[in-house]
Coordinates of C-alpha atoms (C1' of nucleotides) in Angstrom, one line a residue:
Chain A
X200 CA 112.5 87.5 -51.5
X201 CA 109.2 86.0 -52.6
X202 CA 109.1 84.1 -55.8
X203 CA 106.5 86.4 -57.3
X204 CA 108.8 89.4 -56.6
X205 CA 111.7 87.8 -58.4
X206 CA 109.6 87.2 -61.5
X207 CA 108.3 90.7 -61.3
X208 CA 111.8 92.1 -61.1
X209 CA 113.0 90.1 -64.0
X210 CA 110.2 91.1 -66.3
X211 CA 110.4 94.7 -65.3
X212 CA 114.1 94.6 -65.8
X213 CA 113.7 93.2 -69.3
X214 CA 111.2 96.0 -70.2
X215 CA 113.2 98.8 -68.7
X216 CA 116.4 97.6 -70.4
X217 CA 114.6 97.5 -73.7
X218 CA 114.9 93.8 -74.0
X219 CA 111.2 93.6 -74.3
X220 CA 110.3 96.5 -76.6
X221 CA 107.0 98.4 -76.5
X222 CA 104.3 96.3 -78.0
X223 CA 105.9 93.0 -77.3
X224 CA 103.3 90.4 -76.4
X225 CA 103.6 88.5 -73.1
X226 CA 101.5 85.3 -73.3
X227 CA 100.9 83.8 -70.0
X228 CA 101.8 80.2 -70.7
X229 CA 105.1 81.0 -72.3
X230 CA 106.0 83.0 -69.3
X231 CA 104.8 80.3 -67.0
X232 CA 106.9 77.7 -68.6
X233 CA 109.9 80.0 -68.8
X234 CA 109.7 80.7 -65.0
X235 CA 108.6 77.3 -64.0
X236 CA 105.4 78.4 -62.2
X237 CA 101.8 78.1 -63.1
X238 CA 99.8 80.8 -64.9
X239 CA 98.4 81.9 -61.5
X240 CA 101.7 83.4 -60.4
X241 CA 102.3 85.0 -63.8
X242 CA 98.9 86.6 -63.9
X243 CA 99.6 88.2 -60.5
X244 CA 102.8 89.7 -61.9
X245 CA 101.2 90.9 -65.1
X246 CA 98.3 92.6 -63.2
X247 CA 100.9 94.5 -61.1
X248 CA 102.9 95.6 -64.1
X249 CA 99.6 96.7 -65.7
X250 CA 98.7 98.9 -62.7
X251 CA 102.1 100.4 -62.9
X252 CA 101.7 101.1 -66.6
X253 CA 104.5 98.9 -67.8
X254 CA 102.2 96.6 -69.7
X255 CA 98.6 96.9 -70.9
X256 CA 96.1 94.1 -70.6
X257 CA 93.3 93.9 -73.1
X258 CA 90.5 91.6 -72.1
X259 CA 90.7 88.1 -73.6
X260 CA 93.7 89.4 -75.6
X261 CA 96.4 89.3 -73.0
X262 CA 99.3 91.5 -72.0
X263 CA 101.8 93.4 -74.0
X264 CA 104.5 95.9 -73.2
X265 CA 103.0 99.3 -73.0
X266 CA 103.7 101.6 -75.9
X267 CA 103.2 105.0 -74.2
X268 CA 101.2 107.6 -76.2
X269 CA 103.0 110.8 -76.9
X270 CA 100.8 112.4 -74.3
X271 CA 101.8 109.9 -71.6
X272 CA 105.4 110.3 -72.6
X273 CA 105.3 114.0 -72.1
X274 CA 103.4 113.8 -68.9
X275 CA 105.8 111.4 -67.3
X276 CA 108.7 113.7 -68.1
X277 CA 106.8 116.8 -67.0
X278 CA 106.0 115.1 -63.7
X279 CA 109.7 114.5 -63.1
X280 CA 110.5 118.1 -64.1
X281 CA 108.0 119.3 -61.5
X282 CA 108.9 117.0 -58.6
X283 CA 112.6 116.0 -58.8
X284 CA 114.0 119.6 -58.5
X285 CA 111.8 120.1 -55.5
X286 CA 113.4 117.2 -53.7
X287 CA 116.8 118.7 -54.0
X288 CA 116.3 120.9 -50.9
X289 CA 115.7 117.8 -48.8
X290 CA 118.7 116.0 -50.5
X291 CA 121.0 118.9 -49.6
X292 CA 119.8 118.8 -46.0
X293 CA 120.8 115.2 -45.7
X294 CA 124.0 115.5 -47.8
X295 CA 127.2 114.2 -46.3
X296 CA 130.6 113.0 -47.4
X297 CA 129.4 109.4 -47.2
X298 CA 126.5 110.2 -49.5
X299 CA 128.8 112.0 -51.8
X300 CA 131.1 109.0 -52.1
X301 CA 128.1 106.7 -52.6
X302 CA 126.8 108.7 -55.5
X303 CA 130.3 109.1 -57.0
X304 CA 130.4 105.3 -57.2
X305 CA 127.1 105.3 -59.0
X306 CA 128.3 107.8 -61.5
X307 CA 131.4 105.6 -62.0
X308 CA 129.1 102.7 -62.8
X309 CA 127.3 104.8 -65.3
X310 CA 130.5 105.7 -67.1
X311 CA 131.8 102.1 -67.1
X312 CA 128.5 100.9 -68.5
X313 CA 128.5 103.5 -71.2
X314 CA 132.1 102.9 -72.2
X315 CA 131.4 99.1 -72.4
X316 CA 128.5 99.8 -74.6
X317 CA 126.2 98.0 -72.1
X318 CA 123.0 99.9 -72.7
X319 CA 121.1 97.8 -70.2
X320 CA 123.5 98.5 -67.4
X321 CA 123.6 102.1 -68.4
X322 CA 119.9 102.5 -68.2
X323 CA 119.7 100.9 -64.8
X324 CA 122.5 102.9 -63.3
X325 CA 121.1 106.2 -64.6
X326 CA 117.6 105.4 -63.2
X327 CA 119.2 104.4 -59.9
X328 CA 121.0 107.6 -59.6
X329 CA 117.8 109.6 -59.8
X330 CA 115.6 107.5 -57.5
X331 CA 118.3 106.9 -54.9
X332 CA 118.7 110.7 -54.8
X333 CA 115.0 111.0 -54.4
X334 CA 115.1 108.6 -51.4
X335 CA 117.6 110.9 -49.7
X336 CA 115.0 113.6 -49.6
X337 CA 113.4 111.7 -46.7
X338 CA 109.9 111.1 -48.0
X339 CA 109.5 107.5 -49.1
X340 CA 106.1 108.0 -50.5
X341 CA 107.4 110.6 -53.0
X342 CA 110.5 108.5 -53.5
X343 CA 108.5 105.5 -54.6
X344 CA 106.6 107.7 -57.0
X345 CA 109.8 109.0 -58.5
X346 CA 111.2 105.5 -58.8
X347 CA 108.2 104.5 -60.8
X348 CA 108.5 107.6 -63.0
X349 CA 112.2 106.8 -63.6
X350 CA 111.3 103.3 -64.8
X351 CA 108.4 104.7 -66.9
X352 CA 110.9 107.1 -68.4
X353 CA 113.0 104.2 -69.6
X354 CA 109.9 102.8 -71.3
X355 CA 109.3 106.3 -72.9
X356 CA 112.8 106.4 -74.1
X357 CA 112.4 102.9 -75.6
X358 CA 109.5 104.2 -77.5
X359 CA 110.6 107.7 -78.4
X360 CA 114.2 108.1 -77.3
X361 CA 117.4 108.6 -79.3
X362 CA 120.9 107.6 -78.3
X363 CA 121.3 110.9 -76.5
X364 CA 118.2 110.2 -74.4
X365 CA 119.7 107.2 -72.6
X366 CA 123.2 108.6 -72.0
X367 CA 122.3 112.3 -72.1
X368 CA 125.1 114.4 -73.5
X369 CA 123.9 117.4 -71.6
X370 CA 126.7 116.8 -69.2
X371 CA 127.3 114.3 -66.4
X372 CA 125.5 113.5 -63.2
X373 CA 128.8 114.4 -61.4
X374 CA 128.1 118.1 -62.0
X375 CA 125.1 117.7 -59.7
X376 CA 127.3 116.1 -57.1
X377 CA 129.7 119.0 -57.3
X378 CA 126.9 121.5 -56.6
X379 CA 125.7 119.5 -53.6
X380 CA 129.3 119.2 -52.3
X381 CA 129.6 123.0 -52.6
X382 CA 126.3 123.4 -50.7
X383 CA 124.6 125.2 -53.6
X384 CA 121.0 123.8 -53.5
X385 CA 119.6 126.6 -55.7
X386 CA 121.9 125.8 -58.5
X387 CA 121.6 122.1 -57.9
X388 CA 117.8 122.4 -58.3
X389 CA 118.2 124.4 -61.4
X390 CA 120.6 121.9 -62.8
X391 CA 118.2 119.0 -62.2
X392 CA 115.4 120.9 -63.9
X393 CA 117.5 121.6 -66.9
X394 CA 118.8 118.1 -67.0
X395 CA 115.3 116.6 -67.2
X396 CA 114.2 119.1 -69.7
X397 CA 117.1 118.1 -71.9
X398 CA 116.0 114.5 -71.7
X399 CA 112.5 115.5 -72.6
X400 CA 113.8 117.6 -75.5
X401 CA 115.7 114.6 -76.8
X402 CA 112.5 112.6 -77.5
X403 CA 111.4 112.3 -81.0
X404 CA 107.6 112.3 -80.9
X405 CA 106.8 111.7 -84.5
X406 CA 107.1 108.0 -84.4
X407 CA 106.6 106.3 -87.8
X408 CA 105.3 103.2 -86.2
X409 CA 102.3 104.9 -84.6
X410 CA 101.1 107.3 -87.3
X411 CA 99.3 106.0 -90.3
X412 CA 101.5 105.8 -93.4
X413 CA 99.8 107.0 -96.6
X414 CA 101.3 104.9 -99.3
X415 CA 99.3 106.7 -101.9
X416 CA 101.1 109.9 -101.2
X417 CA 104.4 108.3 -100.5
X418 CA 104.8 106.6 -103.9
X419 CA 102.8 108.9 -106.2
Chain B
X38 CA 82.6 98.3 -66.1
X39 CA 84.4 95.0 -65.4
X40 CA 83.2 93.0 -62.4
X41 CA 86.6 93.1 -60.7
X42 CA 86.6 96.9 -61.0
X43 CA 83.2 97.1 -59.3
X44 CA 84.4 95.0 -56.4
X45 CA 87.6 97.0 -56.1
X46 CA 85.5 100.2 -56.0
X47 CA 83.2 98.9 -53.4
X48 CA 86.0 97.7 -51.0
X49 CA 88.0 100.9 -51.6
X50 CA 84.9 103.0 -50.9
X51 CA 84.3 101.1 -47.6
X52 CA 87.9 101.7 -46.5
X53 CA 88.0 105.4 -47.5
X54 CA 84.6 106.1 -45.9
X55 CA 85.8 104.5 -42.6
X56 CA 83.3 101.6 -42.8
X57 CA 86.3 99.3 -42.8
X58 CA 88.6 100.7 -40.1
X59 CA 92.4 100.4 -40.2
X60 CA 93.3 96.9 -39.0
X61 CA 90.1 95.2 -40.1
X62 CA 90.7 91.8 -41.5
X63 CA 89.6 90.9 -45.0
X64 CA 89.3 87.1 -45.3
X65 CA 89.1 85.9 -48.8
X66 CA 86.2 83.5 -48.1
X67 CA 83.9 86.0 -46.6
X68 CA 84.5 88.5 -49.4
X69 CA 84.1 85.9 -52.1
X70 CA 80.7 84.8 -50.8
X71 CA 79.7 88.4 -50.1
X72 CA 80.4 89.4 -53.7
X73 CA 79.3 86.1 -55.2
X74 CA 82.6 85.4 -57.0
X75 CA 85.4 82.9 -56.3
X76 CA 88.4 83.7 -54.3
X77 CA 90.4 84.2 -57.6
X78 CA 88.6 87.5 -58.3
X79 CA 88.9 88.6 -54.7
X80 CA 92.6 87.9 -54.5
X81 CA 93.1 90.0 -57.6
X82 CA 91.4 93.0 -56.0
X83 CA 93.2 92.5 -52.7
X84 CA 96.6 92.4 -54.5
X85 CA 95.7 95.7 -56.1
X86 CA 94.6 97.3 -52.9
X87 CA 97.9 96.2 -51.3
X88 CA 100.0 97.8 -54.1
X89 CA 98.1 101.0 -53.5
X90 CA 98.7 100.8 -49.7
X91 CA 95.1 100.5 -48.7
X92 CA 95.6 97.0 -47.4
X93 CA 98.6 95.0 -46.2
X94 CA 98.9 91.4 -47.0
X95 CA 101.0 89.2 -44.7
X96 CA 102.1 85.9 -46.2
X97 CA 99.7 83.1 -45.1
X98 CA 98.0 85.5 -42.8
X99 CA 95.9 87.4 -45.3
X100 CA 94.9 90.9 -45.9
X101 CA 93.8 93.6 -43.5
X102 CA 93.1 97.3 -43.9
X103 CA 96.3 99.2 -43.6
X104 CA 97.0 101.0 -40.4
X105 CA 99.4 103.6 -41.6
X106 CA 102.5 104.3 -39.4
X107 CA 102.9 107.8 -38.2
X108 CA 105.8 108.1 -40.6
X109 CA 103.6 107.1 -43.5
X110 CA 100.8 109.4 -42.4
X111 CA 103.1 112.4 -42.4
X112 CA 104.7 111.5 -45.7
X113 CA 101.4 111.3 -47.4
X114 CA 100.3 114.7 -46.2
X115 CA 103.8 116.2 -46.9
X116 CA 103.6 114.8 -50.5
X117 CA 100.3 116.6 -51.0
X118 CA 101.6 119.8 -49.4
X119 CA 104.5 119.7 -51.9
X120 CA 102.5 118.8 -55.0
X121 CA 99.0 120.2 -54.9
X122 CA 100.0 123.8 -54.6
X123 CA 102.3 123.4 -57.6
X124 CA 99.3 122.3 -59.7
X125 CA 97.4 125.5 -59.0
X126 CA 99.2 127.3 -61.8
X127 CA 98.0 124.8 -64.3
X128 CA 94.5 124.9 -62.8
X129 CA 94.4 128.7 -63.1
X130 CA 95.4 128.4 -66.7
X131 CA 92.5 126.1 -67.5
X132 CA 90.0 128.0 -65.3
X133 CA 86.7 129.0 -66.8
X134 CA 83.3 129.9 -65.7
X135 CA 82.1 126.4 -66.5
X136 CA 84.8 124.9 -64.2
X137 CA 83.9 127.5 -61.6
X138 CA 80.3 126.3 -61.7
X139 CA 81.3 122.6 -61.6
X140 CA 83.4 123.1 -58.5
X141 CA 80.8 125.2 -56.8
X142 CA 78.4 122.3 -57.2
X143 CA 81.0 120.1 -55.5
X144 CA 81.4 122.4 -52.6
X145 CA 77.6 122.4 -52.3
X146 CA 77.7 118.6 -52.1
X147 CA 80.3 118.8 -49.3
X148 CA 78.1 121.2 -47.3
X149 CA 74.9 119.1 -47.8
X150 CA 76.8 116.0 -46.7
X151 CA 78.2 117.7 -43.6
X152 CA 74.9 119.2 -42.6
X153 CA 73.2 115.8 -43.0
X154 CA 75.9 114.3 -40.8
X155 CA 76.8 111.8 -43.6
X156 CA 80.5 111.4 -43.0
X157 CA 80.9 108.9 -45.8
X158 CA 79.5 111.3 -48.4
X159 CA 81.5 114.2 -46.8
X160 CA 84.7 112.3 -47.2
X161 CA 84.1 111.4 -50.8
X162 CA 83.1 114.9 -51.8
X163 CA 86.1 116.4 -50.1
X164 CA 88.5 114.0 -51.8
X165 CA 86.8 114.5 -55.2
X166 CA 87.2 118.3 -54.9
X167 CA 91.0 117.9 -54.5
X168 CA 91.6 115.3 -57.2
X169 CA 89.3 116.8 -59.8
X170 CA 91.1 120.0 -59.3
X171 CA 94.4 118.2 -59.8
X172 CA 93.0 116.8 -63.1
X173 CA 92.4 120.3 -64.3
X174 CA 96.1 121.0 -64.2
X175 CA 96.3 118.9 -67.4
X176 CA 98.8 116.2 -66.3
X177 CA 96.9 112.9 -65.8
X178 CA 100.0 111.1 -64.5
X179 CA 100.3 113.6 -61.6
X180 CA 96.5 113.7 -61.2
X181 CA 96.4 109.9 -60.7
X182 CA 99.0 110.2 -58.1
X183 CA 97.2 113.0 -56.3
X184 CA 94.0 111.0 -56.4
X185 CA 95.7 108.1 -54.7
X186 CA 97.2 110.5 -52.1
X187 CA 93.7 111.9 -51.4
X188 CA 92.3 108.4 -50.8
X189 CA 95.3 107.5 -48.7
X190 CA 94.7 110.7 -46.7
X191 CA 91.2 109.4 -45.9
X192 CA 92.9 106.3 -44.4
X193 CA 95.3 108.4 -42.5
X194 CA 92.5 110.4 -41.1
X195 CA 90.7 107.2 -40.1
X196 CA 93.8 106.3 -38.2
X197 CA 94.8 109.6 -36.7
X198 CA 92.2 112.1 -37.6
X199 CA 89.9 114.1 -35.4
X200 CA 86.5 115.5 -36.4
X201 CA 88.1 118.7 -37.7
X202 CA 90.3 116.5 -40.0
X203 CA 87.4 115.4 -42.2
X204 CA 85.5 118.6 -42.4
X205 CA 88.3 120.9 -41.8
X206 CA 87.2 124.1 -40.0
X207 CA 90.1 126.0 -41.4
X208 CA 87.6 127.5 -43.9
X209 CA 85.7 126.3 -46.9
X210 CA 86.9 125.1 -50.3
X211 CA 84.8 127.9 -51.7
X212 CA 87.5 130.3 -50.6
X213 CA 89.9 128.7 -53.1
X214 CA 87.3 129.0 -55.9
X215 CA 87.0 132.8 -55.1
X216 CA 90.7 133.2 -55.6
X217 CA 90.7 131.3 -58.8
X218 CA 87.7 133.3 -60.0
X219 CA 89.6 136.5 -59.2
X220 CA 92.7 135.2 -61.1
X221 CA 95.0 135.2 -58.1
X222 CA 97.0 132.1 -58.6
X223 CA 99.7 133.1 -56.1
X224 CA 97.2 133.4 -53.3
X225 CA 95.3 130.3 -54.4
X226 CA 98.6 128.4 -54.2
X227 CA 99.3 129.7 -50.8
X228 CA 95.7 128.9 -49.7
X229 CA 96.1 125.3 -50.8
X230 CA 99.4 124.9 -49.0
X231 CA 97.9 126.3 -45.8
X232 CA 94.8 124.2 -46.2
X233 CA 96.7 121.0 -46.4
X234 CA 99.0 122.0 -43.5
X235 CA 95.9 122.6 -41.4
X236 CA 94.8 119.0 -42.2
X237 CA 98.2 117.7 -41.3
X238 CA 98.2 119.7 -38.0
X239 CA 94.8 118.3 -37.1
X240 CA 96.2 114.7 -36.9
X241 CA 96.8 113.3 -33.4
X242 CA 99.8 111.1 -33.8
X243 CA 100.0 109.6 -30.3
X244 CA 97.6 106.8 -30.9
X245 CA 97.2 104.6 -27.8
X246 CA 96.6 101.6 -30.0
X247 CA 100.0 101.6 -31.7
X248 CA 102.3 102.4 -28.9
X249 CA 103.3 99.7 -26.4
X250 CA 101.5 100.0 -23.1
X251 CA 103.7 99.3 -20.1
X252 CA 101.4 97.6 -17.6
X253 CA 104.2 97.4 -15.0
X254 CA 104.4 101.2 -14.9
X255 CA 100.7 101.7 -15.3
X256 CA 99.6 99.7 -12.2
X257 CA 102.6 100.0 -9.9
Chain C
dA157 C1' 93.9 84.4 -107.2
dC158 C1' 90.7 86.5 -104.1
dA159 C1' 86.9 87.0 -100.8
dC160 C1' 84.2 85.0 -97.5
dA161 C1' 82.7 81.3 -94.2
dA162 C1' 83.6 77.5 -91.2
dA163 C1' 86.4 75.0 -88.4
dT164 C1' 90.4 74.6 -85.6
dA165 C1' 93.8 76.3 -82.6
dA166 C1' 95.5 79.3 -79.2
dT167 C1' 94.8 82.3 -75.4
dT168 C1' 92.7 84.2 -71.5
dG169 C1' 88.8 84.2 -67.6
dT170 C1' 87.0 81.9 -63.7
dA171 C1' 86.2 78.4 -60.5
dT172 C1' 87.7 74.6 -57.9
dA173 C1' 90.9 71.3 -55.6
dC174 C1' 94.6 70.2 -52.8
dA175 C1' 98.8 71.5 -50.2
dA176 C1' 101.1 74.6 -46.9
dT177 C1' 100.9 77.5 -43.1
dA178 C1' 99.1 79.8 -39.2
dT179 C1' 95.7 80.2 -35.5
dA180 C1' 92.7 78.1 -32.1
dA181 C1' 91.3 74.5 -29.1
dG182 C1' 92.0 70.7 -26.4
dT183 C1' 94.8 67.5 -23.4
dG184 C1' 97.6 66.2 -19.7
dA185 C1' 101.4 67.0 -16.5
dT186 C1' 103.3 69.8 -12.9
Chain D
dA268 C1' 95.3 77.0 -12.3
dT269 C1' 99.2 77.4 -15.6
dC270 C1' 102.2 75.9 -18.9
dA271 C1' 104.0 72.9 -22.6
dC272 C1' 102.6 70.1 -26.2
dT273 C1' 99.5 67.9 -29.5
dT274 C1' 95.5 68.0 -32.3
dA275 C1' 92.0 70.3 -34.9
dT276 C1' 90.3 74.2 -37.6
dA277 C1' 90.6 77.9 -40.5
dT278 C1' 92.9 80.5 -43.9
dT279 C1' 96.0 81.4 -47.6
dG280 C1' 99.3 79.7 -51.6
dT281 C1' 99.6 77.3 -55.9
dA282 C1' 98.3 74.4 -59.6
dT283 C1' 95.0 72.6 -62.5
dA284 C1' 90.6 72.1 -65.1
dC285 C1' 87.1 73.8 -67.8
dA286 C1' 84.5 77.7 -70.0
dA287 C1' 84.6 81.8 -72.9
dT288 C1' 86.7 84.5 -76.2
dT289 C1' 89.8 85.7 -79.8
dA290 C1' 93.1 84.6 -83.5
dT291 C1' 94.5 81.6 -87.2
dT292 C1' 94.0 78.4 -90.5
dT293 C1' 91.5 75.8 -93.8
dG294 C1' 88.2 75.1 -97.2
dT295 C1' 84.8 76.5 -100.7
dG296 C1' 82.9 79.1 -104.4
dT297 C1' 83.3 82.7 -107.6

DNA sequence: ACACAAATAATTGTATACAATATAAGTGAT
DNA sequence: ATCACTTATATTGTATACAATTATTTGTGT
């Protein structure tokens, strides 16, 4: 893999896994010395992350991890609610016992990570489940979009999520696998929609950080 | 607008309007002297265009306008067929007489461009119709994706399109406006799906350029 | 101690220089 | 004339230097 790509992956990973929280600054020279390359390579990576909405770059002020607005947060989840259930039909068409095994392994990974309390691994595994499922639908253009939406969701959860957002207690991904095994695409589709709506509902959109705090009222 | 952004827009416009055909090389030197900036700024723009699949960059070989594979071509259209009809519900909800007027103007532009034989303007107007409609649905994340898909469609048509692809003779966009005016979202949705399927069907996917020519067979 | 102004430091924007790589041209042998 | 091989040219990859801008600190006066 190209060097740029590795740096990109590492920074993205740090953002998605909530190591770099929304709002964190990303100065070019710190990153360049951390990765042992010149600012040129870092800038390239930051530009890309900005296009994909993981960081925001303000002119002459540099990059920081994006803190999605409430509007953006809802739109990302709504997009997934619209698209991912639609892909289930294609997934069911390509479903096989090998796929079933593959995804059971992924669910296992999720469980292990959650039990070990490894939130980073848990986030990664959960996102992977969704976008690898999307890939199965057979349209790589849509799958790439869903992959981005999954990662953006991780950022949204970093900003507005609760514990139940990351490891949603609305039930397990294995329920979906059961429905696919039983060849019930309608119910699988409904499950996916419900699942994503639960995640959306778990967001707390009245973030204290963003809204202005009126100390006058607070201490009067 | 930032200078980078202007350069980006100009190159993208040239690609989308078929001034720069698929496969055309984009050497950094030529572009930098053409736009009067250093290669640094050009590289930034090319990287972005590559991420958005309008150009492909091969290491140490530089950038050229993407020549979408048949697979990519179909997937782009299929994505639109899946998503754009779904957005009609939201469009109908936000539909008003002002919107109706606005889009009638756009259709007028399309007609003028086509009558004048100005293919570039025709392509732009047609794409604008689709993605401004998508914006009306109220989800800017999805709208941005649809916008990209519209532009990618222009590139697909440059590679595989016929005359009927660009100014599709399957009827006018004004038919859709009528259905929205009459508050018939179901039929509007069906119309949109059919419309996009017609465009997909107009593609000619057996391009002589791509497929390997067997001279042995040809001249034996 | 506070507000305001000036100077300094830190950071990004852009251009350029040099190295690495790929393409093209040239040379000579068969 | 064609092929292999070498040399030259063109193009991209990466680092660095300097300019422009912003942020922070320092100093001064009230």
